[in-house]
Coordinates of C-alpha atoms in Angstrom, one line a residue:
X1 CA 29.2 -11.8 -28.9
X2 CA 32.3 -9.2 -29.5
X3 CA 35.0 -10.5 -31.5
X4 CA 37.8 -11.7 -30.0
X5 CA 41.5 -10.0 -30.0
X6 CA 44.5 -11.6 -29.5
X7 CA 46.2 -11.4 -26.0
X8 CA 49.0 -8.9 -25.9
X9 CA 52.1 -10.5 -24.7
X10 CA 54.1 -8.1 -22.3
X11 CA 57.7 -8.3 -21.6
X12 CA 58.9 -9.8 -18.2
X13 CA 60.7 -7.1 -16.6
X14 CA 61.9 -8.6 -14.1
X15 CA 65.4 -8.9 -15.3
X16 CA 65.8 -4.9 -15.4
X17 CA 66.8 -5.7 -11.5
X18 CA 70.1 -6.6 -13.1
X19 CA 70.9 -3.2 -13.8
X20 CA 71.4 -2.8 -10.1
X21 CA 74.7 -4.0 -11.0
X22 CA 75.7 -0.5 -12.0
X23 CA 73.2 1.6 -9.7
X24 CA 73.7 -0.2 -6.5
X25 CA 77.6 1.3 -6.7
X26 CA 79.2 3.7 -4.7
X27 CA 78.3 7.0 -3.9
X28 CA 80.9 9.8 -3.6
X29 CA 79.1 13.0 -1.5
X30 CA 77.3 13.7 -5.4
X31 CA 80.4 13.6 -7.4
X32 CA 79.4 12.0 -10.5
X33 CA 82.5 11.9 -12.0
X34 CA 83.5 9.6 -9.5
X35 CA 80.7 7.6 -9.6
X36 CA 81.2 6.9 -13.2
X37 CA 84.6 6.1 -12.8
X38 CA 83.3 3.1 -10.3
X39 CA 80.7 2.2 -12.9
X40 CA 83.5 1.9 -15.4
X41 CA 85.3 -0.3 -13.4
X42 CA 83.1 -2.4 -12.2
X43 CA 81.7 -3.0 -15.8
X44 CA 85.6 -3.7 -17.2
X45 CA 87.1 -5.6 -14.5
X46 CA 83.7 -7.4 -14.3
X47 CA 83.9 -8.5 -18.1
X48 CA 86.6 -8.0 -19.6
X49 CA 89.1 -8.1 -16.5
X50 CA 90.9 -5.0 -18.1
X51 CA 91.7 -2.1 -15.1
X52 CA 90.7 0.7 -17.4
X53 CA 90.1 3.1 -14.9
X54 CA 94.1 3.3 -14.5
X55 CA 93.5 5.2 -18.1
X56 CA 91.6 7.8 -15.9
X57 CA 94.1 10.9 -15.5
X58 CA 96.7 9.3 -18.3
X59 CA 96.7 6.6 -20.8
X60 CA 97.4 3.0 -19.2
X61 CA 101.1 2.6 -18.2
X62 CA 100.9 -1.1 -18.9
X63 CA 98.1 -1.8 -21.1
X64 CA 97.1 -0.5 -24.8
X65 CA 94.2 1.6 -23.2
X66 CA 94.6 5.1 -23.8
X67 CA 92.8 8.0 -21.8
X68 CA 90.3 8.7 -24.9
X69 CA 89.1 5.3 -24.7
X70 CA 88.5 6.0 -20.9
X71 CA 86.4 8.9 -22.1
X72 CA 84.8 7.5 -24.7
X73 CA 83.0 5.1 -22.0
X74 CA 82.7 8.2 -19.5
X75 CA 80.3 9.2 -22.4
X76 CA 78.1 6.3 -22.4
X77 CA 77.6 6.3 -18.7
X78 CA 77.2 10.2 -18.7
X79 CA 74.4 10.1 -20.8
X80 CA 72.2 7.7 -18.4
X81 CA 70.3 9.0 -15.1
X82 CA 69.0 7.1 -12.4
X83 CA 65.3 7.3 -12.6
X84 CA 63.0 7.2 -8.8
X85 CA 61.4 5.0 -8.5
X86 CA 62.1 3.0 -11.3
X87 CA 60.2 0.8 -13.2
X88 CA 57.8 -1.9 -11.3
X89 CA 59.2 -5.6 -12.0
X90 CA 56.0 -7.1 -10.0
X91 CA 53.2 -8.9 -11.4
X92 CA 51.1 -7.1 -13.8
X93 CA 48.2 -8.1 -10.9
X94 CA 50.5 -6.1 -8.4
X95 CA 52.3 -3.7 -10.3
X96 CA 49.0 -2.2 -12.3
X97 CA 47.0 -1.4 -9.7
X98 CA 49.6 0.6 -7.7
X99 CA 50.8 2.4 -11.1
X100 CA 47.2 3.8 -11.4
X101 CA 46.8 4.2 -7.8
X102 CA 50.1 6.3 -7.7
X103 CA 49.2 8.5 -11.0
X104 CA 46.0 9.4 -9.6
X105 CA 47.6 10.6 -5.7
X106 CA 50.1 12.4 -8.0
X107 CA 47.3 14.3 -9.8
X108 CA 45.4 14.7 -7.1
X109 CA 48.6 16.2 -5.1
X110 CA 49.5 18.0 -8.1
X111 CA 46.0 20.3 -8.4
X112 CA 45.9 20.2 -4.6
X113 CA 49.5 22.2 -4.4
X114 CA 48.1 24.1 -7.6
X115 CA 45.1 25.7 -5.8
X116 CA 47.3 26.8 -3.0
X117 CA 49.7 28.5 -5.1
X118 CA 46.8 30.1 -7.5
X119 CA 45.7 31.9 -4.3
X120 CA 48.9 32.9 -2.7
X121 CA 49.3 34.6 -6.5
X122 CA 45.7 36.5 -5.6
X123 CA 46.7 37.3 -1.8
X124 CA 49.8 39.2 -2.8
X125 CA 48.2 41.0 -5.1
X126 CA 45.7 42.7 -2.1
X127 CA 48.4 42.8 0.5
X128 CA 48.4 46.5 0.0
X129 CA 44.6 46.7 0.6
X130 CA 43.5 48.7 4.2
X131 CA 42.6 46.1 6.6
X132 CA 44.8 43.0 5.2
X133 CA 45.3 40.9 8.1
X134 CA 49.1 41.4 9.1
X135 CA 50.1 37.6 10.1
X136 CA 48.9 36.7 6.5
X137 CA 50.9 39.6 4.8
X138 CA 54.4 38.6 6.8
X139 CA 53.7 34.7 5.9
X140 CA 53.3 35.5 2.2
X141 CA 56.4 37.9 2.3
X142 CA 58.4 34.5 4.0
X143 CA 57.7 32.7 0.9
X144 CA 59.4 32.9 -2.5
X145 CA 57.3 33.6 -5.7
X146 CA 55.5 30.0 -6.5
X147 CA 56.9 28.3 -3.1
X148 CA 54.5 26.3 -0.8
X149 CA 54.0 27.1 2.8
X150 CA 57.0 25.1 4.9
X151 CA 55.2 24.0 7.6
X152 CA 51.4 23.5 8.7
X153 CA 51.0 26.8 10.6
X154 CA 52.0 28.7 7.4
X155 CA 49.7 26.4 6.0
X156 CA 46.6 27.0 7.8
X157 CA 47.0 31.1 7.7
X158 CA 46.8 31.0 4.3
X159 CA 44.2 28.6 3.9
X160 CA 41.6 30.8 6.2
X161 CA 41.8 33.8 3.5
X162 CA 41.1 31.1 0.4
X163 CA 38.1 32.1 -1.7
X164 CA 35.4 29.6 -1.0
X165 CA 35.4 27.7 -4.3
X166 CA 39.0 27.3 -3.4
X167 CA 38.9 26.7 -0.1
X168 CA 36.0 23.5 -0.7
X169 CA 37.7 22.2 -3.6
X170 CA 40.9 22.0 -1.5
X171 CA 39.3 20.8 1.5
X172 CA 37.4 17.9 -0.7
X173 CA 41.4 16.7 -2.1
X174 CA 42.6 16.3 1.1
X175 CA 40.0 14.7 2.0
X176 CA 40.3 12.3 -1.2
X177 CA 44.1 11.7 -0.5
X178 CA 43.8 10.3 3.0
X179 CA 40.7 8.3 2.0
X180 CA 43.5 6.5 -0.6
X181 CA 46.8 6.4 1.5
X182 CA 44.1 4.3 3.7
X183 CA 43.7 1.5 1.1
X184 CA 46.9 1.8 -0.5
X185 CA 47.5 -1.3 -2.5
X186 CA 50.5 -3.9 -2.4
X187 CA 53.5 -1.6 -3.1
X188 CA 55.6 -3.9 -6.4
X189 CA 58.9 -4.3 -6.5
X190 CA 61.0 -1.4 -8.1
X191 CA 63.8 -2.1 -10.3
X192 CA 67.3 0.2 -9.8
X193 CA 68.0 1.0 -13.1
X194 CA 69.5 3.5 -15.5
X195 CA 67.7 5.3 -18.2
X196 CA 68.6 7.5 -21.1
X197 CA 68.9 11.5 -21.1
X198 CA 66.8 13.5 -23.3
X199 CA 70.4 14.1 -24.7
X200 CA 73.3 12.1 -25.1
X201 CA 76.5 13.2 -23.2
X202 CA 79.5 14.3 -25.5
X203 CA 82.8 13.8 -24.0
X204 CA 85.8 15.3 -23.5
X205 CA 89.2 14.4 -22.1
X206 CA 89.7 15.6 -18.3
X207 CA 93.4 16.9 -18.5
X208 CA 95.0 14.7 -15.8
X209 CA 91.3 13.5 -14.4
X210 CA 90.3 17.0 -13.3
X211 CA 86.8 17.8 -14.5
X212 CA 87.3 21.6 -14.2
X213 CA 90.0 21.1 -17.2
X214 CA 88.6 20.5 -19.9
X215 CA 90.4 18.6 -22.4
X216 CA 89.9 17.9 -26.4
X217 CA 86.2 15.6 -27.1
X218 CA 86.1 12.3 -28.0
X219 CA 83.4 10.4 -29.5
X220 CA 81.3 7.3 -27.5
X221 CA 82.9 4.3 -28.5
X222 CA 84.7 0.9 -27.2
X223 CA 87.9 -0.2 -26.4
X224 CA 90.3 0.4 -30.0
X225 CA 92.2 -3.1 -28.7
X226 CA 88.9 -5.5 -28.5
X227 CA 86.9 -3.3 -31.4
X228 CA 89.9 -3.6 -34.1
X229 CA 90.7 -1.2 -37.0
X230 CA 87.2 -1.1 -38.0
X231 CA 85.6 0.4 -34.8
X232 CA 82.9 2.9 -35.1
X233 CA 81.4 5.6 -32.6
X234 CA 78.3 4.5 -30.9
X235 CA 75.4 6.4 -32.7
X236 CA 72.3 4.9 -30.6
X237 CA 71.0 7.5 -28.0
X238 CA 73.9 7.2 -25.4
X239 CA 75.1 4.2 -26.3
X240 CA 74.6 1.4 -23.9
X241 CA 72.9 -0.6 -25.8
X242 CA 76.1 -0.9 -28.4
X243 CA 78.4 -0.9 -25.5
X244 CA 76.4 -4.3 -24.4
X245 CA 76.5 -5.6 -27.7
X246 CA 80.3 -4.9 -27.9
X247 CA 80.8 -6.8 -24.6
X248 CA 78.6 -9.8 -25.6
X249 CA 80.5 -10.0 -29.2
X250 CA 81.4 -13.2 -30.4
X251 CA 84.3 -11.3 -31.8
X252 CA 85.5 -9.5 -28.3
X253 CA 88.0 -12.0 -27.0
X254 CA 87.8 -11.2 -23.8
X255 CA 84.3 -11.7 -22.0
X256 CA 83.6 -15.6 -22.5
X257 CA 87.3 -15.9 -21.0
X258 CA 86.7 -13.7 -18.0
X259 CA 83.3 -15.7 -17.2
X260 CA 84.9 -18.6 -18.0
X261 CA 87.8 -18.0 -15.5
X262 CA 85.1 -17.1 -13.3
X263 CA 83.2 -20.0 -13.3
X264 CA 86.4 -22.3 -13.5
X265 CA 87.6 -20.5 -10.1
X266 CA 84.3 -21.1 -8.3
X267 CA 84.8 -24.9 -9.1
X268 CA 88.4 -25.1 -8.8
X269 CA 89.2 -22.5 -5.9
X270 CA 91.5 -20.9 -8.2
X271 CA 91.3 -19.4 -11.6
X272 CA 93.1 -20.9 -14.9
X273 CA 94.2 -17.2 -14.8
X274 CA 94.7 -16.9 -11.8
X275 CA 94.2 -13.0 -11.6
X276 CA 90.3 -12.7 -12.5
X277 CA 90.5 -9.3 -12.2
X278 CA 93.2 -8.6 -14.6
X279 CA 93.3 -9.8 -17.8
X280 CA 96.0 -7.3 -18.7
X281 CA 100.0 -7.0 -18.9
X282 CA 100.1 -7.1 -15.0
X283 CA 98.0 -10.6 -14.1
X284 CA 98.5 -13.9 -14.6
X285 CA 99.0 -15.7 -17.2
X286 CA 96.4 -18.7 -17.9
X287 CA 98.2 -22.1 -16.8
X288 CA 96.0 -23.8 -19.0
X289 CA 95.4 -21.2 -22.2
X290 CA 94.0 -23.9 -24.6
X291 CA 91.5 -25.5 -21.9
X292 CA 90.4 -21.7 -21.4
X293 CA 90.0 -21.0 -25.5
X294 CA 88.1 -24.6 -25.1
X295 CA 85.6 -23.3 -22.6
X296 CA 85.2 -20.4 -24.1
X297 CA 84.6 -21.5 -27.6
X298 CA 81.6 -23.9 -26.0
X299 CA 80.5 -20.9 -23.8
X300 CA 79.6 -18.9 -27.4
X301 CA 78.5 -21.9 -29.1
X302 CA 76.1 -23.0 -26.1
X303 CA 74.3 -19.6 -26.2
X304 CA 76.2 -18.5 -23.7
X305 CA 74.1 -20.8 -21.3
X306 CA 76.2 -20.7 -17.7
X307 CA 74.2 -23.7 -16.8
X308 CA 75.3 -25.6 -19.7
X309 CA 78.5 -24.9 -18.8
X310 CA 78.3 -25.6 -15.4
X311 CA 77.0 -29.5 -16.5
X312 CA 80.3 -29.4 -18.8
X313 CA 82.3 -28.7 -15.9
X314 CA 81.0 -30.9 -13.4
X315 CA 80.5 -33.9 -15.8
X316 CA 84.5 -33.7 -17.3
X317 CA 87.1 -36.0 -15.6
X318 CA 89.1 -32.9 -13.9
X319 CA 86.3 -32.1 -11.9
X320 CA 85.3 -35.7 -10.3
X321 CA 89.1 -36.3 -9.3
X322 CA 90.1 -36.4 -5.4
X323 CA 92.3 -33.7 -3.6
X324 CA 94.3 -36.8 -2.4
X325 CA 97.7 -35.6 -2.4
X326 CA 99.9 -38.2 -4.7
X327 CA 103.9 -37.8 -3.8
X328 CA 105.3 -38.0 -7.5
X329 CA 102.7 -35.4 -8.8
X330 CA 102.9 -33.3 -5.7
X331 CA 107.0 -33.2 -6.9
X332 CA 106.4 -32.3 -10.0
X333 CA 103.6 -30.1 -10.0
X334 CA 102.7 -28.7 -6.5
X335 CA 101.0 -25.5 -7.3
X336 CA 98.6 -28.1 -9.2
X337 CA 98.5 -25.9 -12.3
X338 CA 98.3 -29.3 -14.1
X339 CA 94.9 -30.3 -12.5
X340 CA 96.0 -33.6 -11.3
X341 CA 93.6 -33.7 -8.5
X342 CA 90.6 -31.5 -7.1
X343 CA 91.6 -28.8 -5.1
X344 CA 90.6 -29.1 -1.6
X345 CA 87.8 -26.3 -1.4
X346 CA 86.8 -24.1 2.0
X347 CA 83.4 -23.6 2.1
X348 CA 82.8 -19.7 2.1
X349 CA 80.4 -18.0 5.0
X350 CA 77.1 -18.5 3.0
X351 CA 77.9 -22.3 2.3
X352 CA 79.4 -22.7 5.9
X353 CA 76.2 -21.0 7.7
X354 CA 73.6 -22.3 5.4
X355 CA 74.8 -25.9 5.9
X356 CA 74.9 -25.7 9.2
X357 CA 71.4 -24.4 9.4
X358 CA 70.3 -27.2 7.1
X359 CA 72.1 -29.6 9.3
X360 CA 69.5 -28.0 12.6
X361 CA 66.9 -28.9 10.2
X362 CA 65.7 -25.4 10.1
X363 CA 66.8 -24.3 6.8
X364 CA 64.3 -21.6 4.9
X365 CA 64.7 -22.7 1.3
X366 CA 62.0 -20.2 -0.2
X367 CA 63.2 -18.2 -3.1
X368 CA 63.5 -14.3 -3.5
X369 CA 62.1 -11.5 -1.2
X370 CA 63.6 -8.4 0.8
X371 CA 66.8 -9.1 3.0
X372 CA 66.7 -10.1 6.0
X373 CA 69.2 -8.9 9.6
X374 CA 70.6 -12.3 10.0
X375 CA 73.2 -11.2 13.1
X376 CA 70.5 -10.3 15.7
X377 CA 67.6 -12.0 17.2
X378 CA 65.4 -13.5 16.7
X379 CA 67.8 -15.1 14.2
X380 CA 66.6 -15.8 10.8
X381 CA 66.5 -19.0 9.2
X382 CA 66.9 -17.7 5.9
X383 CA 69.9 -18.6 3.8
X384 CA 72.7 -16.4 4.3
X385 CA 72.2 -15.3 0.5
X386 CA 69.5 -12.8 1.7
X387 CA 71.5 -11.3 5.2
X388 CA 71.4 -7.3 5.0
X389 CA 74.7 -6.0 4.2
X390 CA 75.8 -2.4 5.4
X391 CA 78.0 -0.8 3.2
X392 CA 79.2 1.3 5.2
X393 CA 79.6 -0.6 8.8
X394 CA 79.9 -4.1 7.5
X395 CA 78.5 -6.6 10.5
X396 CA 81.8 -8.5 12.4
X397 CA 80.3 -11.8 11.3
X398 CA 81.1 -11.1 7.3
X399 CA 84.5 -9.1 8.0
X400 CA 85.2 -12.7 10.5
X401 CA 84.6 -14.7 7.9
X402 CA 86.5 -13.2 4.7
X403 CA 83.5 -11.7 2.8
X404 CA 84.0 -9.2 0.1
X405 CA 84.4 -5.8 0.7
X406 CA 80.8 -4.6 -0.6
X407 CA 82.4 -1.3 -0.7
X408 CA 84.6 -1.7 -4.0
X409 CA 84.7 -3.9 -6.4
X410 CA 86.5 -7.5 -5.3
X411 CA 87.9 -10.2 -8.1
X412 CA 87.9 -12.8 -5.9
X413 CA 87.7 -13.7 -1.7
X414 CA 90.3 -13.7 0.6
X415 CA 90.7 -17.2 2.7
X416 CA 92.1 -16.9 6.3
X417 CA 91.8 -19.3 8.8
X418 CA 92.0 -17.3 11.9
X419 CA 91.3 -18.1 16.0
X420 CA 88.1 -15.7 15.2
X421 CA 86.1 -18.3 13.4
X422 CA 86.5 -21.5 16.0
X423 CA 85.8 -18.7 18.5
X424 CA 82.6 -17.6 16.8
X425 CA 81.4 -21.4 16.4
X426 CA 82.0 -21.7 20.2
X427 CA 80.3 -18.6 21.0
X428 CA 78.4 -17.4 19.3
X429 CA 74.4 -17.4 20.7
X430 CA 73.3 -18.1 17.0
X431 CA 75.5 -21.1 17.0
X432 CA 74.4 -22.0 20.5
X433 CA 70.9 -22.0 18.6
X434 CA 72.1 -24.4 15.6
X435 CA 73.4 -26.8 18.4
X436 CA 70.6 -27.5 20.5
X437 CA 68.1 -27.4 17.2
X438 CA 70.7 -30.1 15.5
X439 CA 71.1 -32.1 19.0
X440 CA 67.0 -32.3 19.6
X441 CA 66.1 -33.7 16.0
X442 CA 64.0 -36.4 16.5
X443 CA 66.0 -38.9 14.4
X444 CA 67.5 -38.7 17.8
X445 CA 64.8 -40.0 19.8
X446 CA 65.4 -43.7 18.4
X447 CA 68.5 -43.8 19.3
X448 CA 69.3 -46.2 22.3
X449 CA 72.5 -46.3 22.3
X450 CA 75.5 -43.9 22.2
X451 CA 76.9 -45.4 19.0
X452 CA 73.9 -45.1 17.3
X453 CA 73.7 -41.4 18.1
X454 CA 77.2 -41.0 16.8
X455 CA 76.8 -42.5 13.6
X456 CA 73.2 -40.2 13.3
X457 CA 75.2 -37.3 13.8
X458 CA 77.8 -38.3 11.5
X459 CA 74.8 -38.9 8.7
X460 CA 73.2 -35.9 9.4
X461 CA 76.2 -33.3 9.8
X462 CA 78.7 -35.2 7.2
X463 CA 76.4 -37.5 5.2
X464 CA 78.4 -40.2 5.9
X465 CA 78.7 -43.1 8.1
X466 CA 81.2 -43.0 10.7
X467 CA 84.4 -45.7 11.4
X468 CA 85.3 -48.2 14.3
X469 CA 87.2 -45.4 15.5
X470 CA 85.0 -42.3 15.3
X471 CA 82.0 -44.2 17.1
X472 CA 84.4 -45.2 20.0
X473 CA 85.7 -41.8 20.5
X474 CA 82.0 -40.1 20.3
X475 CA 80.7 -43.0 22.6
X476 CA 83.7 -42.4 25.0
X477 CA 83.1 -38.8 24.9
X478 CA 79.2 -38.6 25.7
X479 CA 80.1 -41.5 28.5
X480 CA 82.5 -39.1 30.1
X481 CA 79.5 -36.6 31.0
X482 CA 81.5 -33.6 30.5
X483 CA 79.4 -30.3 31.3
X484 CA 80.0 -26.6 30.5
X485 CA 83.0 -25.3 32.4
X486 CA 82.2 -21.6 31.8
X487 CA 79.9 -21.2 34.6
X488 CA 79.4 -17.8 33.5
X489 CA 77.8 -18.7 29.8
X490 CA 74.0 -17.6 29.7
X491 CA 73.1 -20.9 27.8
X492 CA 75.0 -23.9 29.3
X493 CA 75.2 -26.9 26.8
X494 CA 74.9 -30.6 27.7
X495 CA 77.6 -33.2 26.8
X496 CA 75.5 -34.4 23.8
X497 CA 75.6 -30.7 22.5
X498 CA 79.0 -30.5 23.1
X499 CA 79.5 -33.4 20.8
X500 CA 77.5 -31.9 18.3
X501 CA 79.2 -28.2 18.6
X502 CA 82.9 -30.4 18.1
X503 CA 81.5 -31.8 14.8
X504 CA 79.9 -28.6 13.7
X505 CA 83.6 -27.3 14.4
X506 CA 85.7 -29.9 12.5
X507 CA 87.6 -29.7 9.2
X508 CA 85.5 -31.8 7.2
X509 CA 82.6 -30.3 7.8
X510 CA 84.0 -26.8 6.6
X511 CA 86.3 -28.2 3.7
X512 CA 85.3 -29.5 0.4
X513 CA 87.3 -32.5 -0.2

C-alpha cells in the first residue's frame, strides 16, 4: 500500500573506459612532466593531427603553435590525477554489491589498524616502567611514531601486551575480515580514468622544457589558431571538460577532418591527406580537399555518427569500384590520387588471423571481456582484437606482422611483405592447428571426389567458386600424394593439408581486391 516513486535513472558508465585513452599511456620512471607531454600528444595528433608537442622547449618551428599554448594544455592535464581504482563500469547488480562489500573491509581494516596504533601510543608511554618486557620495548623503539608493525612477528609481540578490551575487539575484526575475503563477491570492471584535483593546476612556461626553470604563467586555454581572436581561458575546475568541448566544436576546423581522413584511410588504404598524423605545415596536403570539406560537413551535420558515415562511404560510387588496373588512367594518374579505382587493400594481422580462424570454423565471436595470450597454448580462439599486448616486450607475431608500436603514438601502420610472414604461415604450430581444423570440416566428408573438395575449399577459404583451371591444379596436386619432407616437423601434414596450408598462404586470400 506505499505510494509509489518513480525509478531513478542512473547514468551508464560504461563509456568512462574511454578515458583509458589518456591513462593507458606511457610511463616515464614517475616523471609527470613527461607523461603529460605523451598525453598531449596523443590527444593533438589524435584529433587535430597538429604535433604540438614540438612547442614543448620553443614555440613550433613550422606551425603557429607557440610554447604558451603548449602550456596552457600542460595545465589542463596537470590538474587531473589518476584515481585507484577507479570508478566501477559493471552492472549496478555487480558493481553495488562489491562497492558496499569493499567500504565495509575498508572500515573494518581501518579500526582494525586503529586499535593497534591506540595501544602502541599506551605501550610507549610505560616503557620506562620496572619490569617492561625488553623484546616489546626494542620492537616499539623500531617503529616510527603512528607506524604499523612490518611484519607478523612485530606484530604478534605487540599484540600479547594489548589490554583485553583491545586485544578481543581486535581479535573479533580479524576474525570478521577473513570470514568476508571468503565470500567476496564478483569483482566489476574498473574504469582507468582521470579525475579532477581539489585544485586546478596554474601553469607556467618551462624555460626550454626544463621543469626546474620556471618560466612566466599562462592561463588554461586552447589552441589561439583553432579558438580565433575571441578565445577565452578555461574557467571550469581544470578544464577538461572545455578542452573537450573545444575539440568537438563545430567551429574547430580541424577534428571532423582528422576523423574523416581517418576513416577515409581505413577504406581506402591511404588517407585524402595522406599524413594522418600531421595536419600541419610539414604533411600532406589533401589530394581531394573539397571531398574532405564534404565529408566533414556531413560528419557535423550527421551528429557526428561514425556509422552514418561509414554507410556514406561504403554506399558512394568510389568505394564499390575495382582495383583493376586500366592503362590510360594508370598513365595519367598512377599514385591514384583521383580515385579511379579501389585500392587494392592488405588485410592487417587482426583481419588476416581472424579470417583464417573463421575459415577453421572455430572463430569465438563473443563480445567484450579481459584479453586473452593468443601466441601460446592452448591457442585461443578469440579474435585477435582481444590478444594481450606487452608494452614493453611486444610478442614476434605483432612485430612480424607490422603492428603499431603500442609504445608511442602511431598515425597509421607500416605494410611490409617480408619472407617472415609465408614463414610464419608454414610454421607456425598455431597455423599447423588452423590447417588440420579447416581440412577436417565436415562439409568435407561429402565430398567424393577431388574436384569437389577443391571447389569446397575454394567456398570456404575464398567464398568463391573455383575455374576449370584451379580445380585441375588442386585435383592434380592432392593426386600427386605429396607428404611432408621435413621429417623433423613434430606435426607432419597430409597432402590434403598441404593444399589447404597453400590456399591459406595465397595472395587473395590476404589482399582485398
Amino acid at each position: 500500500s506505499c505510494p509509489l516513486t518513480p525509478r531513478v535513472r542512473r547514468p551508464d558508465k560504461r563509456p568512462l573506459a574511454a578515458l583509458g585513452f589518456l591513462t593507458l599511456g606511457r610511463r616515464f620512471l614517475n616523471s609527470q612532466p613527461d607523461i603529460i607531454d605523451d598525453r598531449i600528444d596523443v590527444t593533438m595528433r589524435g584529433f587535430e593531427g597538429l604535433t604540438v608537442n614540438c612547442a614543448r622547449c620553443h614555440d613550433h618551428k613550422f606551425d603557429p603553435i607557440p610554447a604558451k599554448d603548449y602550456y596552457s594544455l600542460y595545465g589542463v592535464f596537470a590538474s587531473a590525477h589518476e584515481p585507484s581504482p577507479g570508478p566501477p563500469i559493471s552492472d549496478r547488480s555487480i558493481s553495488e554489491p562489491y562497492v558496499k562489500y569493499e567500504t565495509d573491509l575498508n572500515n573494518r581494516q581501518a579500526r582494525y589498524d586503529q586499535i593497534m596504533k591506540n595501544e602502541i601510543r599506551r605501550l610507549r608511554g610505560l616503557t620506562e616502567a620496572p619490569g617492561f618486557d625488553a623484546k616489546l620495548k626494542t620492537t616499539l623503539q623500531a617503529l616510527r611514531i603512528d607506524q604499523l608493525p612490518k611484519d607478523n612477528n612485530q606484530q604478534n609481540i605487540v599484540f600479547q601486551a594489548f589490554e583485553p578490551a583491545a586485544k578481543k575487539e581486535y581479535t573479533d575484526l580479524k576474525k570478521a575480515m577473513d570470514d568476508m575475503k571468503k565470500s567476496e563477491p564478483q569483482k566489476p570492471e574498473f574504469a582507468m580514468t582521470l579525475a579532477e584535483n581539489k585544485s586546478p593546476f596554474d601553469p607556467y612556461f618551462f624555460l626550454r622544457g626544463n621543469p626546474g626553470n620556471r618560466g612566466p604563467s599562462t592561463p588554461r586555454q586552447f589552441l589561439a589558431v583553432l579558438s580565433g581572436p575571441e578565445r577565452k581561458p578555461f574557467s571550469i575546475g581544470g578544464g577538461r571538460l572545455e578542452l573537450a568541448e573545444a575539440i568537438g566544436s563545430k567551429t574547430n576546423p580541424l577534428t571532423a577532418r582528422v576523423m574523416m581522413n581517418r576513416l577515409w584511410r581505413y577504406h581506402f588504404t591511404v588517407g585524402l591527406v595522406r599524413t594522418p598524423g600531421d595536419f600541419g605545415t610539414r604533411g600532406d596536403p589533401p589530394t581531394n580537399p573539397e571531398l574532405l570539406d564534404y565529408l566533414s560537413t556531413q560528419f557535423m551535420e550527421q551528429g557526428w555518427s561514425i556509422k552514418k558515415m561509414q554507410k556514406l562511404i561504403m554506399m558512394s560510387s568510389v568505394y564499390k569500384q575495382a582495383s583493376t588496373i586500366r592503362q590510360q588512367m594508370a598513365l595519367a594518374d598512377p599514385e591514384n590520387k583521383l580515385l579511379w579505382k579501389q585500392n587494392r587493400r592488405r588485410m592487417d594481422l587482426e583481419q588476416t588471423r581472424d579470417s583464417a580462424i573463421f575459415a577453421s570454423g572455430g572463430l569465438d565471436e563473443k563480445v567484450g571481456g579481459p584479453s586473452v595470450e593468443i601466441t601460446t597454448k592452448p591457442y585461443s580462439m578469440r579474435r585477435t582484437l582481444y590478444g594481450f599486448i606487452d608494452r614493453q616486450n611486444l610478442q614476434g607475431l605483432f612485430r612480424t606482422f607490422d603492428f603499431a608500436s603500442p609504445d608511442t603514438t602511431s598515425a597509421q601502420r607500416f605494410s611490409t611483405t617480408v619472407p617472415q610472414q609465408t614463414l610464419f604461415v608454414m610454421n607456425s604450430p598455431f597455423e599447423i592447428e588452423l590447417v588440420k581444423r579447416l581440412a577436417s570440416r565436415p562439409e568435407f566428408n561429402a565430398c567424393s571426389a577431388n574436384a569437389q573438395r577443391v571447389s569446397t575449399a575454394y567456398r570456404i577459404i575464398f567464398g568463391r567458386d573455383p575455374n576449370a583451371s584451379e580445380i585441375s591444379i588442386g585435383d592434380h596436386f592432392l593426386s600427386e600424394q605429396i607428404s611432408s619432407s621435413d621429417d623433423s616437423a613434430k606435426e607432419k601434414l597430409s597432402t590434403w593439408e598441404r593444399y589447404i596450408q597453400a590456399l591459406l598462404m595465397t595472395n587473395e586470400f590476404t589482399f582485398i581486391d
